[in-house]
PDB file of C-alpha atoms in Angstrom:
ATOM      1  CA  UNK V   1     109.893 275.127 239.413  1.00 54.00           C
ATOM      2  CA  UNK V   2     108.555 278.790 240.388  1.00 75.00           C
ATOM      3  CA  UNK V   3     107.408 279.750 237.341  1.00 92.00           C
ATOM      4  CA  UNK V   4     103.598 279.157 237.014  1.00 97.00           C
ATOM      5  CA  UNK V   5     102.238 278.245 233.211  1.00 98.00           C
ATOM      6  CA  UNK V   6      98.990 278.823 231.809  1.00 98.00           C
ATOM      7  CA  UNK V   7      98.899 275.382 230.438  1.00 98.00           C
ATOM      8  CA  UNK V   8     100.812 272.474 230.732  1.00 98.00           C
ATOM      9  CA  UNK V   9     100.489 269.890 227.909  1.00 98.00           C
ATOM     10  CA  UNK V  10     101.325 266.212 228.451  1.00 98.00           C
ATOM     11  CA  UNK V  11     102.546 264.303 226.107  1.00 97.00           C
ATOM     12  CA  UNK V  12     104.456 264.974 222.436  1.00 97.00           C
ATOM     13  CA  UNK V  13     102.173 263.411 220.115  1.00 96.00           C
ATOM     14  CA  UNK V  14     100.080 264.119 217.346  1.00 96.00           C
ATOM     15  CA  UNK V  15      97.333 265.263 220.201  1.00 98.00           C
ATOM     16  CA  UNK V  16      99.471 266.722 222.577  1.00 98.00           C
ATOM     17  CA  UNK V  17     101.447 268.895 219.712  1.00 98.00           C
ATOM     18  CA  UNK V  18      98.552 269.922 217.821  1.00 98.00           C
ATOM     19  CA  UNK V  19      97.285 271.238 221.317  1.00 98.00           C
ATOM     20  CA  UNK V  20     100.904 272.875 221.605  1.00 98.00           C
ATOM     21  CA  UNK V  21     100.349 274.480 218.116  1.00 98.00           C
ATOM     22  CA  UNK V  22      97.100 276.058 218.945  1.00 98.00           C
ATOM     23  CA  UNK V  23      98.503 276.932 222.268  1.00 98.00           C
ATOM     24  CA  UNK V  24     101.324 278.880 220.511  1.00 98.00           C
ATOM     25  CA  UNK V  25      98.857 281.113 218.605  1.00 97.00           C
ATOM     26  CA  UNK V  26      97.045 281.625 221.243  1.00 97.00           C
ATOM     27  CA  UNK V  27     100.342 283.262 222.947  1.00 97.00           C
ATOM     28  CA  UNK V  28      99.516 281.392 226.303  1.00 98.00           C
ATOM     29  CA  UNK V  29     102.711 280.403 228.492  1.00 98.00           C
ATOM     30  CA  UNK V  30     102.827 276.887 227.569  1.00 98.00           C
ATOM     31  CA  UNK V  31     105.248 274.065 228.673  1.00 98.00           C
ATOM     32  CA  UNK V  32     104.936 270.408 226.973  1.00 98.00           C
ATOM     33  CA  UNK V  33     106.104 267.444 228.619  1.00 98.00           C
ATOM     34  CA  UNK V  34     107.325 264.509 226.690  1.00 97.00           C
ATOM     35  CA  UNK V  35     108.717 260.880 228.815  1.00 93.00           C
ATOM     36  CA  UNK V  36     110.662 259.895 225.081  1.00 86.00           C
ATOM     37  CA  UNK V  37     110.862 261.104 221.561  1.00 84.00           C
ATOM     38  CA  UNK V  38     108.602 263.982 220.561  1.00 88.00           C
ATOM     39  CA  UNK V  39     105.690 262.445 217.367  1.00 88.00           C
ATOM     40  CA  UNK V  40     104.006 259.842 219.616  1.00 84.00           C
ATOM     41  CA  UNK V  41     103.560 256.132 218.288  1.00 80.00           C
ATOM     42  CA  UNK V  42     102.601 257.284 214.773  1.00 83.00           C
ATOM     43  CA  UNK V  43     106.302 257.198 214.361  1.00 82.00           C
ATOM     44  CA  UNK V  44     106.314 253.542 214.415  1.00 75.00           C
ATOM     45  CA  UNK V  45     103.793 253.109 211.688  1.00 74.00           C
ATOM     46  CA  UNK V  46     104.898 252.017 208.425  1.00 72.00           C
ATOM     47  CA  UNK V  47     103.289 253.747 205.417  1.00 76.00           C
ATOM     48  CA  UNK V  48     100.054 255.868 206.546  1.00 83.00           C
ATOM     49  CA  UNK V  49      97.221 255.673 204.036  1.00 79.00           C
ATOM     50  CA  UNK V  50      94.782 257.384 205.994  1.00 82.00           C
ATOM     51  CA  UNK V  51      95.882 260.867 207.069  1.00 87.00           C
ATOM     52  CA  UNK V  52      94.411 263.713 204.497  1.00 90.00           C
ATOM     53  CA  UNK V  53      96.729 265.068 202.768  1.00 91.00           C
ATOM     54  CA  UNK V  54      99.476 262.636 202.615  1.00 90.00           C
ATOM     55  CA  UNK V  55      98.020 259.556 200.226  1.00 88.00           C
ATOM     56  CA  UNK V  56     101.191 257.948 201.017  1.00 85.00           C
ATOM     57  CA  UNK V  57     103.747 258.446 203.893  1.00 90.00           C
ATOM     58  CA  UNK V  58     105.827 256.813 206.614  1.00 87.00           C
ATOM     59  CA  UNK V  59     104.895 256.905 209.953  1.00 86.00           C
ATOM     60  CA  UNK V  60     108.353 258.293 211.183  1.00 88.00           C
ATOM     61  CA  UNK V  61     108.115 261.192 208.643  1.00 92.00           C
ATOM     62  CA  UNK V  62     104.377 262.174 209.573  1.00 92.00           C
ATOM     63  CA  UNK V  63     105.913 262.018 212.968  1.00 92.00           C
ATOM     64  CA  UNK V  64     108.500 264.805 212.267  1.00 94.00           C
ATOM     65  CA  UNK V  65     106.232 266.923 210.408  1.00 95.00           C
ATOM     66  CA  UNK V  66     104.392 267.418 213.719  1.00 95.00           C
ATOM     67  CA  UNK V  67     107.289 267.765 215.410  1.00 95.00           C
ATOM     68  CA  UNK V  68     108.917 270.375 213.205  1.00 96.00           C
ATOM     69  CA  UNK V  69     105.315 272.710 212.808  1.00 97.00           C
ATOM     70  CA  UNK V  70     105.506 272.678 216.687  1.00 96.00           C
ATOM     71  CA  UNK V  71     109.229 273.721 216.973  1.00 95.00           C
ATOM     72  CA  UNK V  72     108.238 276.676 214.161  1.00 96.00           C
ATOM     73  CA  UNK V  73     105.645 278.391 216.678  1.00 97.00           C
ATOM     74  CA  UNK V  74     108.293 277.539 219.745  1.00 97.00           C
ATOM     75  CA  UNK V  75     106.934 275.491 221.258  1.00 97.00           C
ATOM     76  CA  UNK V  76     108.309 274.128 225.195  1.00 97.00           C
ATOM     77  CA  UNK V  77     109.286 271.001 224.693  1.00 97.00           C
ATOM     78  CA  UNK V  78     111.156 269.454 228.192  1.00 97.00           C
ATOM     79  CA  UNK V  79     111.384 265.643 228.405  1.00 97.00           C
ATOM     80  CA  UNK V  80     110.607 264.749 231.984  1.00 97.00           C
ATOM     81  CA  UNK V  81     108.566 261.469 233.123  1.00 97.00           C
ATOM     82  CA  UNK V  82     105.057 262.394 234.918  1.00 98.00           C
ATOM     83  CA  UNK V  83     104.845 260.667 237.869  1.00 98.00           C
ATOM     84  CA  UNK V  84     101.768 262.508 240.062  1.00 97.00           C
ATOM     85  CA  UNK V  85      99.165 265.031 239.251  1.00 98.00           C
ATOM     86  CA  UNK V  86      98.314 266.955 242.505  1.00 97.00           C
ATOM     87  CA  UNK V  87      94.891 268.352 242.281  1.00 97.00           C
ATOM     88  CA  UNK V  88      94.106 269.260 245.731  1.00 95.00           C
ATOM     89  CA  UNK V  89      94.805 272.481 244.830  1.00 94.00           C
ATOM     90  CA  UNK V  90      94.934 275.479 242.554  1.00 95.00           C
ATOM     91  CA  UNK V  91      97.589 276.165 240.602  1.00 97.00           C
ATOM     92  CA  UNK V  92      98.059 272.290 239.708  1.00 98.00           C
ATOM     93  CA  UNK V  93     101.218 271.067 240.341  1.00 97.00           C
ATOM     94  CA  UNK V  94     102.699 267.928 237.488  1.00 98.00           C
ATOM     95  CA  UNK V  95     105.124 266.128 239.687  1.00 97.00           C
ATOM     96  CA  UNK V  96     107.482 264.276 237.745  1.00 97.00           C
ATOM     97  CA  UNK V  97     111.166 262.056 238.228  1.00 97.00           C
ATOM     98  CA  UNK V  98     113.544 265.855 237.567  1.00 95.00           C
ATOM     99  CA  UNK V  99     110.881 268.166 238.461  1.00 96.00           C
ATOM    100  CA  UNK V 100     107.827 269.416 239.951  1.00 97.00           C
ATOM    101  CA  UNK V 101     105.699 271.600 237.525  1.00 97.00           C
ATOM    102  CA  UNK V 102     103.127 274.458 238.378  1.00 98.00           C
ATOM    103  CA  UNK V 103      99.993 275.564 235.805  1.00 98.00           C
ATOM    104  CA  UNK V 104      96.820 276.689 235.570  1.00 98.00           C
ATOM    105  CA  UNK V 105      95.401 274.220 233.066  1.00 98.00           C
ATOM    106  CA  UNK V 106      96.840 270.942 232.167  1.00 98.00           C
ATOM    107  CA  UNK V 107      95.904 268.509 228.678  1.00 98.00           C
ATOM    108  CA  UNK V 108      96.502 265.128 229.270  1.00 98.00           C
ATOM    109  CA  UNK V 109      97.958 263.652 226.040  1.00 98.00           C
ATOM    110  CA  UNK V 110      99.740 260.861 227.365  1.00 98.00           C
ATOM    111  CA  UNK V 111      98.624 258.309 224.331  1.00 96.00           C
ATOM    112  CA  UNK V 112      99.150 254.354 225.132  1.00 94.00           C
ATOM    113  CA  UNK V 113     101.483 251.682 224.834  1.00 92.00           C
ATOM    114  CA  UNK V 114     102.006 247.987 223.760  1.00 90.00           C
ATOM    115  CA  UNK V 115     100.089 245.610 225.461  1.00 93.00           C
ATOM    116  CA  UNK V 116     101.861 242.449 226.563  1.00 93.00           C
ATOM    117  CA  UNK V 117     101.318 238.710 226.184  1.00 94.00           C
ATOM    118  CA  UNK V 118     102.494 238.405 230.146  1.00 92.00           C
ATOM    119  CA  UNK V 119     104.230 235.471 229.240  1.00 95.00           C
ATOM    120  CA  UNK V 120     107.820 235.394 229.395  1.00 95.00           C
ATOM    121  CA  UNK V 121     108.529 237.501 226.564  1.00 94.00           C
ATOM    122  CA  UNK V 122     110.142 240.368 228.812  1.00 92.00           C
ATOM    123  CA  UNK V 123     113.463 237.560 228.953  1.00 94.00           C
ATOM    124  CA  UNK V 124     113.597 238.281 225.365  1.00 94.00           C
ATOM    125  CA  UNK V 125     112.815 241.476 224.373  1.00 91.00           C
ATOM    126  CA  UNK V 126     116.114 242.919 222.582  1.00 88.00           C
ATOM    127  CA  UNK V 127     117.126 239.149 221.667  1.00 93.00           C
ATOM    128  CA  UNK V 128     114.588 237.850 219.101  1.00 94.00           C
ATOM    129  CA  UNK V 129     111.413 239.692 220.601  1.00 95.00           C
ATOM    130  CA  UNK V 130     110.215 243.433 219.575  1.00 93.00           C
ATOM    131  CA  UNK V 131     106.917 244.954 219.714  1.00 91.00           C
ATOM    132  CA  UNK V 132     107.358 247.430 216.743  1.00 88.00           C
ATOM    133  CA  UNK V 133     107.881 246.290 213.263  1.00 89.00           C
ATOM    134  CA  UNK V 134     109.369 249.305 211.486  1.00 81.00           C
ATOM    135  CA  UNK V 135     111.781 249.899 214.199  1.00 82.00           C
ATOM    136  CA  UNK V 136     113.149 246.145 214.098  1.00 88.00           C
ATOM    137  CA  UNK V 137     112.074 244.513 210.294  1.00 90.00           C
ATOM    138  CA  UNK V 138     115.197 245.022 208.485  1.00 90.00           C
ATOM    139  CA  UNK V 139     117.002 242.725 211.242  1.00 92.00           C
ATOM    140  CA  UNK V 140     115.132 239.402 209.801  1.00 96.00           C
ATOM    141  CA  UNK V 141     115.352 240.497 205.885  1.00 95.00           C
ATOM    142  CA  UNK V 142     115.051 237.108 203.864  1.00 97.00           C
ATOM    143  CA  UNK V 143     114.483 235.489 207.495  1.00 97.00           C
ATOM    144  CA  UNK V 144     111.139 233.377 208.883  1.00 98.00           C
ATOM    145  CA  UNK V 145     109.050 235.575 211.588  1.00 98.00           C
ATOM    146  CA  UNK V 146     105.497 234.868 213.811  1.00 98.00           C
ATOM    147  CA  UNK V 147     103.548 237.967 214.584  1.00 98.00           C
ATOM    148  CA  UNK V 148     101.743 237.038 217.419  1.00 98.00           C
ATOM    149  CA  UNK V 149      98.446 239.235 218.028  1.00 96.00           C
ATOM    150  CA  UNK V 150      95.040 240.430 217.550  1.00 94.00           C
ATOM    151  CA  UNK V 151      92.976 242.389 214.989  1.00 94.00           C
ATOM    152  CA  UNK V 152      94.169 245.134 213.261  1.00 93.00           C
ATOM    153  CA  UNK V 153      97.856 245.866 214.921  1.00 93.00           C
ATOM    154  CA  UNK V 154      98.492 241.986 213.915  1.00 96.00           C
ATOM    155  CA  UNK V 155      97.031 242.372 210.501  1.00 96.00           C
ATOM    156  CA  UNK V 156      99.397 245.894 210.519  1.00 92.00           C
ATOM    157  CA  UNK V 157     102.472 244.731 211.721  1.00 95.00           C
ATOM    158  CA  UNK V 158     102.151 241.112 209.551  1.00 96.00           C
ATOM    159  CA  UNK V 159     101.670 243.727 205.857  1.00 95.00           C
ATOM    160  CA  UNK V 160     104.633 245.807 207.398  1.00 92.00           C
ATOM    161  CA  UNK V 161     106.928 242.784 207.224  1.00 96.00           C
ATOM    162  CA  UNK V 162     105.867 240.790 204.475  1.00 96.00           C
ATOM    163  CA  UNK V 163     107.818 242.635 201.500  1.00 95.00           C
ATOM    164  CA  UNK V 164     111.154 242.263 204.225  1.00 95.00           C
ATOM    165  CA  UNK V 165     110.858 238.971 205.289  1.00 97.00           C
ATOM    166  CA  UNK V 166     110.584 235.649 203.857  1.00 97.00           C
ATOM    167  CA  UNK V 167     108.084 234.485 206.011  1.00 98.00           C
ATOM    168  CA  UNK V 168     105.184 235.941 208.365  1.00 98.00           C
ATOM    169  CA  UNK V 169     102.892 233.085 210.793  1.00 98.00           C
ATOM    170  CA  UNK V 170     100.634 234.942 212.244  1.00 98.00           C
ATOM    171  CA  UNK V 171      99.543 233.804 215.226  1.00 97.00           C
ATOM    172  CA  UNK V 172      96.041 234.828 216.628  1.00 97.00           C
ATOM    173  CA  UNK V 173      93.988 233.067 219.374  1.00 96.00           C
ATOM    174  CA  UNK V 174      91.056 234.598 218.284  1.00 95.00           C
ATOM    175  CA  UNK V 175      88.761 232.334 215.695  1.00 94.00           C
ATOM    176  CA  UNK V 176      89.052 234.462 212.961  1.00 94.00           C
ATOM    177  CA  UNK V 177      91.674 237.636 212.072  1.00 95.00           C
ATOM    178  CA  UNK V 178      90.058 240.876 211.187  1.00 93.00           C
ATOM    179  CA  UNK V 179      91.095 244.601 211.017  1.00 92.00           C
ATOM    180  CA  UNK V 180      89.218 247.663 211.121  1.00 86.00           C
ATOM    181  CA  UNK V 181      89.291 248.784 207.640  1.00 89.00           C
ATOM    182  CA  UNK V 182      88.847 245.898 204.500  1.00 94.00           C
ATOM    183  CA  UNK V 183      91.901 246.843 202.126  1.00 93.00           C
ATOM    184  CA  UNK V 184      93.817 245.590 204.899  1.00 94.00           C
ATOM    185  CA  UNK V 185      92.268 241.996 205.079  1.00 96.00           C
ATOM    186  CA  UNK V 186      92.512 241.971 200.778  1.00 96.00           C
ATOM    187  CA  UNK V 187      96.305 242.762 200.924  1.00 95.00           C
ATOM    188  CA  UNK V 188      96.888 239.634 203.783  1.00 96.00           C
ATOM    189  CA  UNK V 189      94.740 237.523 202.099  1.00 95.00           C
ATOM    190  CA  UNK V 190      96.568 238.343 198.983  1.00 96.00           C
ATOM    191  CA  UNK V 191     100.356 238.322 200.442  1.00 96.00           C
ATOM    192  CA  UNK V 192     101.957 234.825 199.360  1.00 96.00           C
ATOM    193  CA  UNK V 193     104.157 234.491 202.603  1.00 97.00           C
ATOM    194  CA  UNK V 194     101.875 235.174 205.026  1.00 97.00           C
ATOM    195  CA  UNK V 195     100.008 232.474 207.037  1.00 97.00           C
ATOM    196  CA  UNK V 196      97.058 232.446 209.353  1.00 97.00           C
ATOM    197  CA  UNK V 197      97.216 230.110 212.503  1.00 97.00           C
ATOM    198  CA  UNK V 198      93.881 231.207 214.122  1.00 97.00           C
ATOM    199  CA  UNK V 199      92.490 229.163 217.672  1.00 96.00           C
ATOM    200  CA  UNK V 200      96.144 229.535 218.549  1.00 97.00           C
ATOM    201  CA  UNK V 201      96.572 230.303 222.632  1.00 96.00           C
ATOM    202  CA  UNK V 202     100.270 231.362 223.165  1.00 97.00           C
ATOM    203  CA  UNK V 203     101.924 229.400 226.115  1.00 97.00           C
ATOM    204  CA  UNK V 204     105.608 230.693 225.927  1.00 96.00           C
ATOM    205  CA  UNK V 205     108.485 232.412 224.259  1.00 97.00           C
ATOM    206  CA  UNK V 206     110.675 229.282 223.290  1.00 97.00           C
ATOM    207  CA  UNK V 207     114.915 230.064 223.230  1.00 95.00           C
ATOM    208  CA  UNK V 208     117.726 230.076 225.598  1.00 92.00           C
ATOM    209  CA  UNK V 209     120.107 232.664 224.787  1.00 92.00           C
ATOM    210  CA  UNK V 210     117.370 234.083 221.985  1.00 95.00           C
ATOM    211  CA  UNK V 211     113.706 233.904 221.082  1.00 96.00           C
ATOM    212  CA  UNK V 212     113.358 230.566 218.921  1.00 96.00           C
ATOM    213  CA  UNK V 213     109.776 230.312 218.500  1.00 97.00           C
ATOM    214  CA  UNK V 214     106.365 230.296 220.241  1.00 98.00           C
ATOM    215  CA  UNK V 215     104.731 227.081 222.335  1.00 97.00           C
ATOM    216  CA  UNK V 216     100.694 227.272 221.409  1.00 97.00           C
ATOM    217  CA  UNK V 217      97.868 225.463 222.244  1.00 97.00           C
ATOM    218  CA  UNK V 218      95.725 224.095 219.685  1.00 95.00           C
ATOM    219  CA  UNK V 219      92.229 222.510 220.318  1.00 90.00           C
ATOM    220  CA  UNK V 220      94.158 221.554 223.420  1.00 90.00           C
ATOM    221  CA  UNK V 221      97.047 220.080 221.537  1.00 95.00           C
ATOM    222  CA  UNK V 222     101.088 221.863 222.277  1.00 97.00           C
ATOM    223  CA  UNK V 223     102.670 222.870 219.166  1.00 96.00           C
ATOM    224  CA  UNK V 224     105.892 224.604 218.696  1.00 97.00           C
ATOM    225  CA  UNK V 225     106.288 227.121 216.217  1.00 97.00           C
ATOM    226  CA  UNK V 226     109.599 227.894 215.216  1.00 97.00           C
ATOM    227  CA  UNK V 227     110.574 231.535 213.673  1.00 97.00           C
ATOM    228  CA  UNK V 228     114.302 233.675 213.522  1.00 97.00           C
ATOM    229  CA  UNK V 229     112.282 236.594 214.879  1.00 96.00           C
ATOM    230  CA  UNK V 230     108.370 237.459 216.822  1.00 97.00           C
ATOM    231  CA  UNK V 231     106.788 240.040 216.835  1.00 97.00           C
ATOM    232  CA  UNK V 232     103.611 240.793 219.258  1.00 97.00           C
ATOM    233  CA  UNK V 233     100.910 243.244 218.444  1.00 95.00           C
ATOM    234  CA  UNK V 234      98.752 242.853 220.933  1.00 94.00           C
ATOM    235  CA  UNK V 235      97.081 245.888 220.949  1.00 89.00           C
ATOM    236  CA  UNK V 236      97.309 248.733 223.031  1.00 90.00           C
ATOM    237  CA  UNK V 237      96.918 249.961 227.011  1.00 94.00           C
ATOM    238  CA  UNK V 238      96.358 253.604 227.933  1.00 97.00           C
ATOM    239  CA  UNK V 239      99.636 255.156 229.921  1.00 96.00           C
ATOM    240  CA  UNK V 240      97.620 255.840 232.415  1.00 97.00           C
ATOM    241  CA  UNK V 241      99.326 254.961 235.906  1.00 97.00           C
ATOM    242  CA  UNK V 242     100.392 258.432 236.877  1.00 98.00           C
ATOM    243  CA  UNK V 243      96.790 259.749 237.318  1.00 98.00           C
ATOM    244  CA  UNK V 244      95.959 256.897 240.031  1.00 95.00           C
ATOM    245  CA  UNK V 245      94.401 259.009 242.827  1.00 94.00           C
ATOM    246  CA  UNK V 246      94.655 262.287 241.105  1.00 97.00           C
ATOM    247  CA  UNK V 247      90.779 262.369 241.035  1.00 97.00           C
ATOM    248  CA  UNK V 248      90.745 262.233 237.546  1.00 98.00           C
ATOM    249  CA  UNK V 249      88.241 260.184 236.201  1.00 98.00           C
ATOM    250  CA  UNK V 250      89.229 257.201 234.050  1.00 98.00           C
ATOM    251  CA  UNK V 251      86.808 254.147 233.031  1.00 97.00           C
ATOM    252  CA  UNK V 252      87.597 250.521 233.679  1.00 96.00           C
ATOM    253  CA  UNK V 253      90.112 250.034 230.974  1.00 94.00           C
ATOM    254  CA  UNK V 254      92.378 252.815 232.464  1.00 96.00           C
ATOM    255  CA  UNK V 255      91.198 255.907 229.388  1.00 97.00           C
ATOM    256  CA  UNK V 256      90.074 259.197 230.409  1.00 98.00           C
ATOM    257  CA  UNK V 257      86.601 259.879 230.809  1.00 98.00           C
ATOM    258  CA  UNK V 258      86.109 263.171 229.016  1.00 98.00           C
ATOM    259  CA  UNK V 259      82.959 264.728 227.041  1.00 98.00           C
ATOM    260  CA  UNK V 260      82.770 266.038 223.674  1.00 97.00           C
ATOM    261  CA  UNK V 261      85.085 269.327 224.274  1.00 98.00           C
ATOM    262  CA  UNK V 262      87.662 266.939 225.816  1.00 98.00           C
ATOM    263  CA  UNK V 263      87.171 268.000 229.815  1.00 98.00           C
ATOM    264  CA  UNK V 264      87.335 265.536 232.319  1.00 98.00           C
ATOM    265  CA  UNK V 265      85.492 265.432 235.605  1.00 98.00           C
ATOM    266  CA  UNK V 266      87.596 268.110 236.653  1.00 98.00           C
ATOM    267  CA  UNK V 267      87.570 272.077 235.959  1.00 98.00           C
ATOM    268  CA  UNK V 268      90.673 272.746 233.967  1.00 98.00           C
ATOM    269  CA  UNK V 269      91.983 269.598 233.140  1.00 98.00           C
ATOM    270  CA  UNK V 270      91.794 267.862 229.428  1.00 98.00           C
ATOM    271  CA  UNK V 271      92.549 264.806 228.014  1.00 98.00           C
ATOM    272  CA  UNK V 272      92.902 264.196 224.267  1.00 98.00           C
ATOM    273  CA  UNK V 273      93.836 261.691 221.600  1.00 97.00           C
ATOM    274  CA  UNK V 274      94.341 257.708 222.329  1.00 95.00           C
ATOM    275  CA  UNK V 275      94.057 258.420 226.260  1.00 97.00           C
ATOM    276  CA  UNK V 276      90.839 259.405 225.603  1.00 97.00           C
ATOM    277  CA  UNK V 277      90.004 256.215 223.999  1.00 93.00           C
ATOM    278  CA  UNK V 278      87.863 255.537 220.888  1.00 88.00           C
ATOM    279  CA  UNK V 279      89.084 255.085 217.576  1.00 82.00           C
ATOM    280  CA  UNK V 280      92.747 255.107 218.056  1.00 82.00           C
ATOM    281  CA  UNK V 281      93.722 257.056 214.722  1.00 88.00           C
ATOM    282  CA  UNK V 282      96.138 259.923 214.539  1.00 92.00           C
ATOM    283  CA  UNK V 283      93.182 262.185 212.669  1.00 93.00           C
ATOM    284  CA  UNK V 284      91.125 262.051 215.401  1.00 95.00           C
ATOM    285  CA  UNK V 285      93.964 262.659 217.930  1.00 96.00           C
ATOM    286  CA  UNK V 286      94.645 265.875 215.780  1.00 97.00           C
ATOM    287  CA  UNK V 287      91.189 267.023 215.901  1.00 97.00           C
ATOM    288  CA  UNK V 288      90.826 266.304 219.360  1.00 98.00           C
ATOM    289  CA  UNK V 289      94.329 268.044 220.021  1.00 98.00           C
ATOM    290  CA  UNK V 290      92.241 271.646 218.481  1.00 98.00           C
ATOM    291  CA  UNK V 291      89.646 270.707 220.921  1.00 98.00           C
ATOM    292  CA  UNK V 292      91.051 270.614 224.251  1.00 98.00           C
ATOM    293  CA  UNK V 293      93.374 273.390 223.872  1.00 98.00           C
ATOM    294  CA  UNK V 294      89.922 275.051 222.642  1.00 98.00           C
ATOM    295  CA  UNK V 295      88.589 274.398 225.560  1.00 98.00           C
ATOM    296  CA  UNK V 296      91.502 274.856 227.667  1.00 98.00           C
ATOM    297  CA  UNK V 297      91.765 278.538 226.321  1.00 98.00           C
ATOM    298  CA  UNK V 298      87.798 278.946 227.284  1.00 98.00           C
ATOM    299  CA  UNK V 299      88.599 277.495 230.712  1.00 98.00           C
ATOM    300  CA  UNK V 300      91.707 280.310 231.140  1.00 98.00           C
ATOM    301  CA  UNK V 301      90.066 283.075 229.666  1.00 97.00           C
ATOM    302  CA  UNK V 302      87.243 282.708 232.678  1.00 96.00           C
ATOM    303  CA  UNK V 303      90.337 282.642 235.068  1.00 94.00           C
ATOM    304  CA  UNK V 304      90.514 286.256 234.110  1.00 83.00           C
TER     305      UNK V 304
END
């Protein structure tokens, strides 16, 4: 594309549209560049708790909320998937799979995704295997269902079922399950259809045509679990693979290195919200959203 932007933004997020929002106000020429569905992963929450100013909402409504503020102040929205960011030189160029992209800043918002068992659950994703609970819950209503996982997305994804299903086995291979906030661990330990299997190493997705159950490893003993449905909630992995030799800075587990006003290593580029790593919580990714395009504004303005 010819035209050259003050500021690209990627990713449509809580982070990457609060940066958006800011942008907007701050009448730069802005262009945001989402791979999916604008709201990030929020959207697959079930009820948010957490977020001021909503005691109680679902994570697919918080979602459009962002969205729709966004849309009010105009903001670009083009759906493209990032595959390069040249930064050999000056404007920056955002190469991605329908078109090559030219600015003078650029915020990284890119978030992360589900991290896999790398068993064989990819032959069964779509037929008994999902990583998201809200999205796919209602398909085992009254049914029996493992969770498979770690910490707090296990603990999340196992309270997000439990008033659907008849069943949650949650399956850990960690000696004890824990999330990051208390009220969490009260409401498992209080649920009546949820079990615990901790020490549990995941071998394989069992099935044929569909996901049947898991094969685990117990003390060094095979077991088969059997379930209608499994979930995994491993955790998550930054979407980070497009910045490999871009220059950019990122620390062994594939986040953005950044400082406390959200640069990275190099001038004019920003990274905020769950690329950034940290806590992973959509508050923070707003905050950090008002930060970069902060910065990004004080970066532009020196341009001039």
């Amino acid at each position: 594309m010819d035209e050259v932007y003050d500021l690209i933004i990627i990713g449509g997020g809580p982070a990457g549209l609060t940066a958006g929002i800011y942008a907007m106000r701050a009448k730069l020429n802005t262009l945001c560049i989402e791979k999916e569905n604008e709201g990030g992963k929020i959207a697959e929450a079930g009820i948010v708790e957490n977020y001021p100013g909503f005691d109680n909402i679902r994570g697919f409504e918080l979602a459009q909320k962002f969205v729709e503020h966004a849309k009010k102040f105009n903001l670009n929205i083009t759906h493209d998937t990032i595959k390069k960011i040249d930064t050999s030189d000056r404007p920056f160029k955002v190469i991605g799979e329908n078109n090559t992209y030219t600015a003078k800043a650029i915020i990284i918002a890119t978030g992360t995704k589900d991290k896999k068992l790398g068993l064989n659950e990819d032959d069964f994703v779509g037929r008994g295997v999902s990583y998201c609970t809200t999205c796919d819950a209602f398909f085992y209503l009254n049914k029996e269902v493992i969770v498979v996982g770690r910490g707090t997305p296990a603990v999340m994804s196992a309270l997000n079922l439990k008033d659907i299903v008849k069943k949650v086995t949650v399956i850990t291979d960690k000696e004890e399950l824990r999330a990051a906030e208390s009220i969490m661990m009260e409401r498992l330990n209080s649920a009546e259809n949820i079990e615990v299997i901790t020490n549990a190493k995941p071998l394989k997705i069992l099935g044929s045509d569909k996901a049947e159950g898991v094969l685990v490893s117990i003390d060094g003993e095979e077991k088969e679990i059997k379930a209608d449905g499994i979930f995994i909630s491993m955790g998550h992995i930054p979407n980070s693979e497009f910045l490999e030799g871009s220059g950019i800075e990122l620390n062994k587990s594939g986040f953005v290195v950044v400082d406390k006003s959200c640069k990275t290593n190099i001038d004019g580029i920003f990274a905020c919200g769950d690329i950034a790593g940290g806590v992973l919580q959509v508050s923070k990714a707003v905050g950090e959203g008002a930060v970069a395009l902060a910065s990004a504004s004080k970066y532009l303005n020196s341009l001039k």
